[in-house]
Coordinates of C-alpha atoms and ligand atoms in Angstrom, one line a residue:
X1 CA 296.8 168.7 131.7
X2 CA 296.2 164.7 131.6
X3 CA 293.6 163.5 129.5
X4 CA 290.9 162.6 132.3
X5 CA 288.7 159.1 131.2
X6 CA 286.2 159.9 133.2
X7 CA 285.5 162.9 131.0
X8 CA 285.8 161.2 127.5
X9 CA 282.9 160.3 125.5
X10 CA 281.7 158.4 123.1
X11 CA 282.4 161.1 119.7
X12 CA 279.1 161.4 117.5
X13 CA 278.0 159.8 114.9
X14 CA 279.2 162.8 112.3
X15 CA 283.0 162.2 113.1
X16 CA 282.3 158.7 111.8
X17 CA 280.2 159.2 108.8
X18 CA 280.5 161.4 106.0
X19 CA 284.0 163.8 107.1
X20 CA 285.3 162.7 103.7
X21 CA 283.1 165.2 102.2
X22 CA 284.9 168.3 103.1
X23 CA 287.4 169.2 101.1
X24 CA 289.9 170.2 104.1
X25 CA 292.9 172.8 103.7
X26 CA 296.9 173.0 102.8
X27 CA 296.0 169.6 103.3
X28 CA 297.2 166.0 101.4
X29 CA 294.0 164.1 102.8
X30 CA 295.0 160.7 102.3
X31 CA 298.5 161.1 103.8
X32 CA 297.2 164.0 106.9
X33 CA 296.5 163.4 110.3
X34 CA 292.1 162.9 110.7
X35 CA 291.2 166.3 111.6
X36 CA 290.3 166.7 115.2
X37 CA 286.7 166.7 115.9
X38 CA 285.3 169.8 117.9
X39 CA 282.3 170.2 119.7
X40 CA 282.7 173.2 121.8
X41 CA 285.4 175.9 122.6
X42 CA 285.8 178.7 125.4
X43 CA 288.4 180.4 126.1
X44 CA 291.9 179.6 125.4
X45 CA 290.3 175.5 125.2
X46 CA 288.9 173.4 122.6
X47 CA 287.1 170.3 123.5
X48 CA 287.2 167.6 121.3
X49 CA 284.2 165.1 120.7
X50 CA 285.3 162.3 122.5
X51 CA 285.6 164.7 125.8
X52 CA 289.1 165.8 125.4
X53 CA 290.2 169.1 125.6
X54 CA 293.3 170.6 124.2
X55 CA 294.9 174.0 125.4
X56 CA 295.0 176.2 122.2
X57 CA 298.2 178.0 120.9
X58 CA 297.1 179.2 118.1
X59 CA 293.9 181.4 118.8
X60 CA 292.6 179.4 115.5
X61 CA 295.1 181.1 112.9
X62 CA 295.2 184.3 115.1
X63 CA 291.6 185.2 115.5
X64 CA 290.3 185.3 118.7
X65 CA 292.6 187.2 120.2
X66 CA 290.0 187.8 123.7
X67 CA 289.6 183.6 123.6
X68 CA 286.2 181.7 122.3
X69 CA 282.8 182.5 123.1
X70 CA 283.8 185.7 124.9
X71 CA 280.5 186.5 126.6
X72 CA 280.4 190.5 125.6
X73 CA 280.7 189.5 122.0
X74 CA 278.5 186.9 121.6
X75 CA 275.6 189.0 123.4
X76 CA 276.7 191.7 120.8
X77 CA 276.1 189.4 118.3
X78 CA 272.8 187.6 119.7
X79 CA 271.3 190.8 120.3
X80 CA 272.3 191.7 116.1
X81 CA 271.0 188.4 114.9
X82 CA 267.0 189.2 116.3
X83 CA 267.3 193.2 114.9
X84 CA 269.0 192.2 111.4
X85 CA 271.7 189.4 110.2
X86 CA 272.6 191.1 107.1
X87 CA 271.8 193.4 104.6
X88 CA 273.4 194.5 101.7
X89 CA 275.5 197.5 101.7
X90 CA 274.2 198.6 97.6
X91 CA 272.0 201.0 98.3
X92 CA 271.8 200.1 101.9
X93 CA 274.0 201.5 105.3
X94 CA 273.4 200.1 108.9
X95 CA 274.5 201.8 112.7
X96 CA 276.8 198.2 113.1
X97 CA 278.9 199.5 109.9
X98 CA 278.9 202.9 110.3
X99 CA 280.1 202.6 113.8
X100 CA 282.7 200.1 113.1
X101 CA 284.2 202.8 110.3
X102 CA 284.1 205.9 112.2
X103 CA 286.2 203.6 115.2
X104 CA 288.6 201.7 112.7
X105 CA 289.5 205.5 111.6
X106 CA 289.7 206.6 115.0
X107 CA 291.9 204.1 116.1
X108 CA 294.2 203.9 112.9
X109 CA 297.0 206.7 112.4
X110 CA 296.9 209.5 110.2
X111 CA 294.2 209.9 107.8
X112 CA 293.4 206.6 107.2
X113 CA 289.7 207.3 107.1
X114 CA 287.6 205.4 104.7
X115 CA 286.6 201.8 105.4
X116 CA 285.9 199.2 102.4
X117 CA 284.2 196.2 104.0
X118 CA 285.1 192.7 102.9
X119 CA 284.2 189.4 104.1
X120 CA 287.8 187.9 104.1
X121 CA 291.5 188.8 104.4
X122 CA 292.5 188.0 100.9
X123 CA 289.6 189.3 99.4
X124 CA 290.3 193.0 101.3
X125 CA 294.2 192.6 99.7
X126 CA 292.2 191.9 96.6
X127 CA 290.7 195.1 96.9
X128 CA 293.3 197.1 98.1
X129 CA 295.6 195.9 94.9
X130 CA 292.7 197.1 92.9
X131 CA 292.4 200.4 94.8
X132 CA 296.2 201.2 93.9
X133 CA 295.8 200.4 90.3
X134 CA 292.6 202.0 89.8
X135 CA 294.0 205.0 91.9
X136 CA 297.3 206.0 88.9
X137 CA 293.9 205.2 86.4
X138 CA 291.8 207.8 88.1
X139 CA 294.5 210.3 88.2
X140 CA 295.3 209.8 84.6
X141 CA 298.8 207.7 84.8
X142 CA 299.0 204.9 82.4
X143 CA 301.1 201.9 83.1
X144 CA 301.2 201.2 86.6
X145 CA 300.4 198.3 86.7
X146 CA 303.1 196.2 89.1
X147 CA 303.5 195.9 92.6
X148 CA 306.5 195.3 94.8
X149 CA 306.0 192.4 97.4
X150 CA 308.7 191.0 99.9
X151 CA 310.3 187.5 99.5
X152 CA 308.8 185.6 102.7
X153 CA 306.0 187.1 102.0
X154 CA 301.8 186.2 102.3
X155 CA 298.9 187.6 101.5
X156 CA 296.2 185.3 100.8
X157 CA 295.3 182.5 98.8
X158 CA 292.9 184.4 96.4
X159 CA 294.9 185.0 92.5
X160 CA 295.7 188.3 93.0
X161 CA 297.3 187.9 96.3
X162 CA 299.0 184.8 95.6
X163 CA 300.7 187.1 92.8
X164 CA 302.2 189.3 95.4
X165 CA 303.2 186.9 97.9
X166 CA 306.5 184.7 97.8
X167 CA 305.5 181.8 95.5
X168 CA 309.3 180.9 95.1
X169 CA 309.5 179.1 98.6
X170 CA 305.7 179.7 99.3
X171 CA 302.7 178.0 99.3
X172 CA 301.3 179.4 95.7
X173 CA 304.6 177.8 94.1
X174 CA 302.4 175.6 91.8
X175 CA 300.9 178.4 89.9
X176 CA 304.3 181.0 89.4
X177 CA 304.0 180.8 85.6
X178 CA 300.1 181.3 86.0
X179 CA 300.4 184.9 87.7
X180 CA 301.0 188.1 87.1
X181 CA 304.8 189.1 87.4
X182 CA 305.3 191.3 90.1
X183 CA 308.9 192.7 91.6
X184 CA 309.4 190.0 94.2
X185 CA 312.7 191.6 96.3
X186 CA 314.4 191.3 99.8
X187 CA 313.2 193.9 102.4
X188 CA 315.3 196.6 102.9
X189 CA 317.3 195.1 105.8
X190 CA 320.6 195.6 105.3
X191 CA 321.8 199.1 102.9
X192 CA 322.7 196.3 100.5
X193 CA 319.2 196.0 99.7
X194 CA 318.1 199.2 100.6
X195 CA 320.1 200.2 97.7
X196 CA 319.1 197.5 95.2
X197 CA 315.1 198.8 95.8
X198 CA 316.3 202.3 95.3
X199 CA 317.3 201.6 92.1
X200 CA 315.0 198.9 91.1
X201 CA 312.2 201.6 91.7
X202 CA 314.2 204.4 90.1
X203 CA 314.2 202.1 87.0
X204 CA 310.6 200.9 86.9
X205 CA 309.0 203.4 89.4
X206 CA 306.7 204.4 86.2
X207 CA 305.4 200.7 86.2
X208 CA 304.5 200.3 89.8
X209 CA 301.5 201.1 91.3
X210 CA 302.5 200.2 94.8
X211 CA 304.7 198.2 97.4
X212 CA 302.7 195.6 99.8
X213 CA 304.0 194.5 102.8
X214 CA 303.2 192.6 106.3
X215 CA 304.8 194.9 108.5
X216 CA 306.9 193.6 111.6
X217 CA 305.8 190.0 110.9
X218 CA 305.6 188.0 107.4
X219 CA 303.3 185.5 109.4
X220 CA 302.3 182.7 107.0
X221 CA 305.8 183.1 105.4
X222 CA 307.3 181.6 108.2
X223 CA 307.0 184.1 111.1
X224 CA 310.0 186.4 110.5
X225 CA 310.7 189.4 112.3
X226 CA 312.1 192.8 110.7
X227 CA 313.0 195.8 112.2
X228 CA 310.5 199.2 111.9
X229 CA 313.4 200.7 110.2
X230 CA 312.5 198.8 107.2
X231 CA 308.9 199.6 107.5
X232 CA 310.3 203.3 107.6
X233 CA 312.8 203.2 104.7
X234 CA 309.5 202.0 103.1
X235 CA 307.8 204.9 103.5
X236 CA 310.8 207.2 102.1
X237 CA 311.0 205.2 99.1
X238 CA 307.2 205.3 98.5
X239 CA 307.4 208.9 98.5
X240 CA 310.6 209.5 97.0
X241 CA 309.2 207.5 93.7
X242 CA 305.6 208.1 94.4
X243 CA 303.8 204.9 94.4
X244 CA 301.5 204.5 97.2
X245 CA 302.8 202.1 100.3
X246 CA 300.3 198.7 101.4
X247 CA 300.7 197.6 104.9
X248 CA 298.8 194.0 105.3
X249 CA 298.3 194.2 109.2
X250 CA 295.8 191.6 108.6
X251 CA 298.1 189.1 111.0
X252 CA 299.6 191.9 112.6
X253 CA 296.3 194.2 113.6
X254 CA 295.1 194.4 117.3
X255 CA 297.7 194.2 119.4
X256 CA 299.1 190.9 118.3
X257 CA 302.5 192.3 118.2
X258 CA 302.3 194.4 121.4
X259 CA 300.7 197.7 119.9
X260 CA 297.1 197.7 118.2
X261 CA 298.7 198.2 114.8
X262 CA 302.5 197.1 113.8
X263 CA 302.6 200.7 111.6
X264 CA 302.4 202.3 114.9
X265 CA 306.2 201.0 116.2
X266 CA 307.9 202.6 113.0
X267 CA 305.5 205.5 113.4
X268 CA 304.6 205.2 109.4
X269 CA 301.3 205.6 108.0
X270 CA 300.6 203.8 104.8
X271 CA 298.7 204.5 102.0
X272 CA 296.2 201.9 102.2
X273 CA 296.0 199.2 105.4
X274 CA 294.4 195.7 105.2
X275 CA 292.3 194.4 108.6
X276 CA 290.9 191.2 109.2
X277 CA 291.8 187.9 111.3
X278 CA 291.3 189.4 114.8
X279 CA 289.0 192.3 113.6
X280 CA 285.5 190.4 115.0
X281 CA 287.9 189.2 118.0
X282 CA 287.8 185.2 116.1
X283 CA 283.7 185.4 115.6
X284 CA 283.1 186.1 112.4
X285 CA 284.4 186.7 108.6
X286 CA 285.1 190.1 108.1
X287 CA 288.0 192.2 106.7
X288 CA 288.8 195.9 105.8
X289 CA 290.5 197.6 103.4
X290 CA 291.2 201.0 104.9
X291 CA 292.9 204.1 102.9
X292 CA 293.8 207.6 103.4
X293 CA 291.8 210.5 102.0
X294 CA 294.9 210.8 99.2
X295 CA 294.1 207.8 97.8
X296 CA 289.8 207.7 98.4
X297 CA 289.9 211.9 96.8
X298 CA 291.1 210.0 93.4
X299 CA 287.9 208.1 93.7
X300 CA 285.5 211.0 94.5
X301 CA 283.9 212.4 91.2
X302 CA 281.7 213.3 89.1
X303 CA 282.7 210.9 86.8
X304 CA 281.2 207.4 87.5
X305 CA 284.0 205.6 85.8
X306 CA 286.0 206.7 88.3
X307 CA 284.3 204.7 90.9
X308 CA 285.5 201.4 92.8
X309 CA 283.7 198.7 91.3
X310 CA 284.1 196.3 93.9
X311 CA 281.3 194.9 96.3
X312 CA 281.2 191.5 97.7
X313 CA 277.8 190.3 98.6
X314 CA 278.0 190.2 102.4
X315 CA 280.4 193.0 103.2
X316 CA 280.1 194.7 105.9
X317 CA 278.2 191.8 107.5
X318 CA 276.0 193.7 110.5
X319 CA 276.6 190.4 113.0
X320 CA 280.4 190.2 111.7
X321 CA 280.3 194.3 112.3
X322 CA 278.5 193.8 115.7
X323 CA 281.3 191.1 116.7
X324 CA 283.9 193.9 115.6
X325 CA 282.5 196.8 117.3
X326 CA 282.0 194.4 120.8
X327 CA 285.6 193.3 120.1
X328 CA 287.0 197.1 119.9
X329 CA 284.9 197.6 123.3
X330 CA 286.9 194.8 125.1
X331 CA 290.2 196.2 123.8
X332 CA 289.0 199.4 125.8
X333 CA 287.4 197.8 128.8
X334 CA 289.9 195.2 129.7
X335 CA 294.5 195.6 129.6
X336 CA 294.4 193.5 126.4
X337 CA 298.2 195.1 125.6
X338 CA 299.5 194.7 128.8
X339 CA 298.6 191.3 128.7
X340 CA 300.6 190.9 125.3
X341 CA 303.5 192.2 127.2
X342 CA 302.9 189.5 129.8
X343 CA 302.3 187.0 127.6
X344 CA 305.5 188.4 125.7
X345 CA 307.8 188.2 128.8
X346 CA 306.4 184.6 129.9
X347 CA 306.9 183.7 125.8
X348 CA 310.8 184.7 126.0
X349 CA 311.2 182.6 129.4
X350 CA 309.2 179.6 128.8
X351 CA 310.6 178.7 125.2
X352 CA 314.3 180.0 126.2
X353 CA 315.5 176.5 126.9
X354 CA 315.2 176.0 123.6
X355 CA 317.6 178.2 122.3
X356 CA 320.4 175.6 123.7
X357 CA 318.8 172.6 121.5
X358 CA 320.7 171.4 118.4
X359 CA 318.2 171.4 115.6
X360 CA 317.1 174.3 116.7
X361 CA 317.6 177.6 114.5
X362 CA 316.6 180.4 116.5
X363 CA 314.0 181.3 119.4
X364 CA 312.1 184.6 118.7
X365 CA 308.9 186.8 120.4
X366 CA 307.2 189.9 119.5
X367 CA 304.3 190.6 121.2
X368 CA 302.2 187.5 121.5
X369 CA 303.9 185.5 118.9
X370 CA 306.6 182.9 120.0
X371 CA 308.9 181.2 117.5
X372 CA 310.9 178.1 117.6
X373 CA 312.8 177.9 114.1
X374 CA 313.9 174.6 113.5
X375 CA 316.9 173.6 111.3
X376 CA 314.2 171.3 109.6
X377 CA 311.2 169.2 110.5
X378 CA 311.4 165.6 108.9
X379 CA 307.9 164.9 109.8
X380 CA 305.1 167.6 110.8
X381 CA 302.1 165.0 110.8
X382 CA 303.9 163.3 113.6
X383 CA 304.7 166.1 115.2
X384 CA 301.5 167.8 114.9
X385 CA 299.9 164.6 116.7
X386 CA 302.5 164.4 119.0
X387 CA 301.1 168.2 120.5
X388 CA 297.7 166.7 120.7
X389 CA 299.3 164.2 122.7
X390 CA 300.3 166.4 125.2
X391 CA 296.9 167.8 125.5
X392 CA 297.9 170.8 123.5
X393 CA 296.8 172.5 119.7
X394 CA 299.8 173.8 118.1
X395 CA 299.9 173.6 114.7
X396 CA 303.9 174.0 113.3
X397 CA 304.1 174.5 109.9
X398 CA 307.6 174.2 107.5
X399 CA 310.4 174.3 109.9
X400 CA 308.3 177.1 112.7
X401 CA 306.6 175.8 115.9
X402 CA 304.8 179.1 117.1
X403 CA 302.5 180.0 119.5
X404 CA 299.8 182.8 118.5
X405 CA 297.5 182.7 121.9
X406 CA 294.5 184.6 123.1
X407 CA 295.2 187.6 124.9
X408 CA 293.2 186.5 127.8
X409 CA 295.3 183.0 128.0
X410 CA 295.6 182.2 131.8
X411 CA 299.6 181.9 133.3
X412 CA 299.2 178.1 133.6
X413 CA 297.8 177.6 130.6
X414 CA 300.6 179.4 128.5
X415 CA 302.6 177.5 130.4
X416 CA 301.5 174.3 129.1
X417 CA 302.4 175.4 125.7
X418 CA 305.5 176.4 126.1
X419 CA 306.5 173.0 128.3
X420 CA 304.9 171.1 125.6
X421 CA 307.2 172.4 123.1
X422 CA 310.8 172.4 125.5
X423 CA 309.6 168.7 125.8
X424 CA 309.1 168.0 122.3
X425 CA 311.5 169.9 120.6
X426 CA 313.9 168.7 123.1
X427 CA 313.4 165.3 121.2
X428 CA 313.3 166.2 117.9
Ligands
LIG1 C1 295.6 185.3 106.8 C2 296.2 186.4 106.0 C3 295.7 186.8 104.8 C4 294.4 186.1 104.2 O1 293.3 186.3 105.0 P1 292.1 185.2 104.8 O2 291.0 185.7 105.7 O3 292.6 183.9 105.2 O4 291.7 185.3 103.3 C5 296.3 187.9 104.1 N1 297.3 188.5 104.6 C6 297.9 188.1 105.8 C7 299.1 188.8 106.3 C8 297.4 187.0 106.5 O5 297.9 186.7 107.7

């Protein structure tokens, strides 16, 4: 898609004046490319002030998974803003929450049943780490007070869930010695490890409160695959040492992987499940922090200490809920998990010539994520501009160039991404 003159403008006075006052992110301002200015998106395009418009990869870090402005969601949403933008949930229940709960535990397995709204991802892992602590409180068990998170690992950028992501290699490296110490281990890939988290558990299973992990995908921690075995051997050890099991399908959730939820592949149901990213379908903050009736019955009491103190100021947001519930009826209305197997099997063809390039590691897809590991990246600004260049918006990050599209992505469009990356990482 060339860049056509006859469509470029003149960009706006804001993009000239006064874009030094937002503080941007995982970003080194002086030395990072400007940030793109947008003025508009829809569907699987973002058009840039000066008339520009780039194809997007990356569904703007996995959101809108049924591509911009989708017209069924944005009516939802219209039609929520003139009845009620918010209320708060103290005191307080509206139809778009109640709704959205009764079909999040409709949808999820087992008897993951009760719905804690949040307005953000990290701030539902928040919650869920404090569900699992609270949970050995409520029931009377001192001293669980650890978790056990994966090495590759992310889940947030909020203090508690720096502490159980991978700050060895990961982005929360600065603040190790700041955070709570948590088990950080290797995911029971191999019986090697299997073994070692046996008997790290059989030696502290008294201090733990829980294991968290993403399951399938460790997305931010550099897109890496494992098999639902490991998601399964999980599950035996959670119950074998009982401490309750995390799944943070906050990447994962609605279809990205090629089933609405990674947990169902490995056919284990966790104790608790975090939900947000594609939850409003890309439209609007919201997250969920969902749990079985195990863990919400250690809540239920007569006692009020016993009760989750927790309640962010716009959770459950009824236009974020609205966005949710119209983005649940598009996953029923339209093939959106057939198209992740299409989009899966024109993913493995369109990057395969890459696997034969030297520098690069290895070439992987699940669902609608593609891969291109790289043996290393000596400069991602340039190669960050040199996507926009191609009229493209992928964003690689460390030594992974991936593609996370909408659902809805047309053929011809995918295939623009994927060309752009054969040509690029052909040159690297
Ligand atoms: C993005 C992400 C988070 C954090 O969500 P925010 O909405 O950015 O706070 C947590 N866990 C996983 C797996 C994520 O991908």
């Amino acid at each position: 898609m060339a860049e056509d003159s006859s469509k470029t403008q003149r960009a706006p006075g804001w993009t000239a004046d006064g874009t030094g006052h937002v503080w941007r992110p995982y970003a080194q301002m002086k030395t990072a490319n400007p940030p793109l200015p947008v003025v508009r998106t829809r569907g699987s395009r973002i058009v840039l002030a000066d008339g520009r418009e780039l194809v997007d990869g990356i569904a703007s870090w996995w959101t809108a998974c049924h591509g911009y402005n989708h017209p069924h969601i944005r009516q939802a949403v219209e039609r929520q803003l003139a009845e009620m933008p918010h209320v708060m949930l103290g005191g307080l229940l509206h139809e778009p929450a109640v709704t959205l709960a009764r079909r999040l535990a409709a949808m999820l397995p087992g008897d993951l049943d009760h719905v804690f709204f949040s307005d953000s991802g990290s701030v539902s892992v928040e919650v869920a780490l404090k569900m699992a602590l609270q949970f050995w409180i409520n029931r009377g068990v001192k001293g669980r007070s650890q978790f056990v998170a994966f090495k590759g690992g992310y889940h947030g950028d909020t203090t508690g869930a720096m502490a159980v992501s991978d700050s060895e290699d990961g982005m929360h490296a600065l603040f190790a010695g700041l955070l709570p110490r948590h088990h950080l281990v290797d995911l029971p890939d191999s019986d090697e490890r299997l073994a070692a988290l046996d008997g790290l558990l059989a030696q502290r299973g008294g201090d733990i409160a829980g294991i968290i992990v993403e399951p399938l995908v460790q997305g931010a921690g550099g897109m890496k695959f494992h098999d639902p075995a490991v998601l399964k051997r999980l599950r035996a050890l959670a119950d074998k040492y009982d401490v309750l099991l995390i799944f943070d399908e906050i990447f994962t959730g609605f279809g990205r992987t090629g089933t609405m939820f990674a947990c169902e592949q490995a056919n284990v149901v966790p104790d608790i499940i975090t939900l947000s990213k594609a939850l409003t379908g890309g439209t609007v903050g919201l997250a969920a922090t969902v749990a079985t009736k195990k863990v919400f019955d250690a809540f239920w009491s007569d006692d009020s200490a016993k009760a989750l103190m927790h309640g962010p100021s716009y959770m459950a947001n009824a236009l974020a809920c609205a966005a949710a519930n119209a983005s649940l009826d598009l996953f029923k209305r339209e093939p959106r998990l057939r198209q992740v197997g299409t989009i899966a099997a024109q993913l493995e063809q369109g990057l395969a010539p890459c696997r034969q390039m030297p520098g690069v590691k290895d070439v992987r897809v699940m669902g609608a994520i593609g891969v291109v590991e790289m043996e290393s990246v000596a400069n991602l600004n340039a190669l960050r501009a040199r996507f926009v260049d191609e009229s493209v918006f992928i964003r690689p990050f460390g030594n992974v160039v991936y593609l996370t599209p909408a659902f809805t992505i047309a053929a011809d469009e995918l295939d623009t991404l994927t060309s752009a990356i054969v040509k690029i990482v052909r040159t690297l």
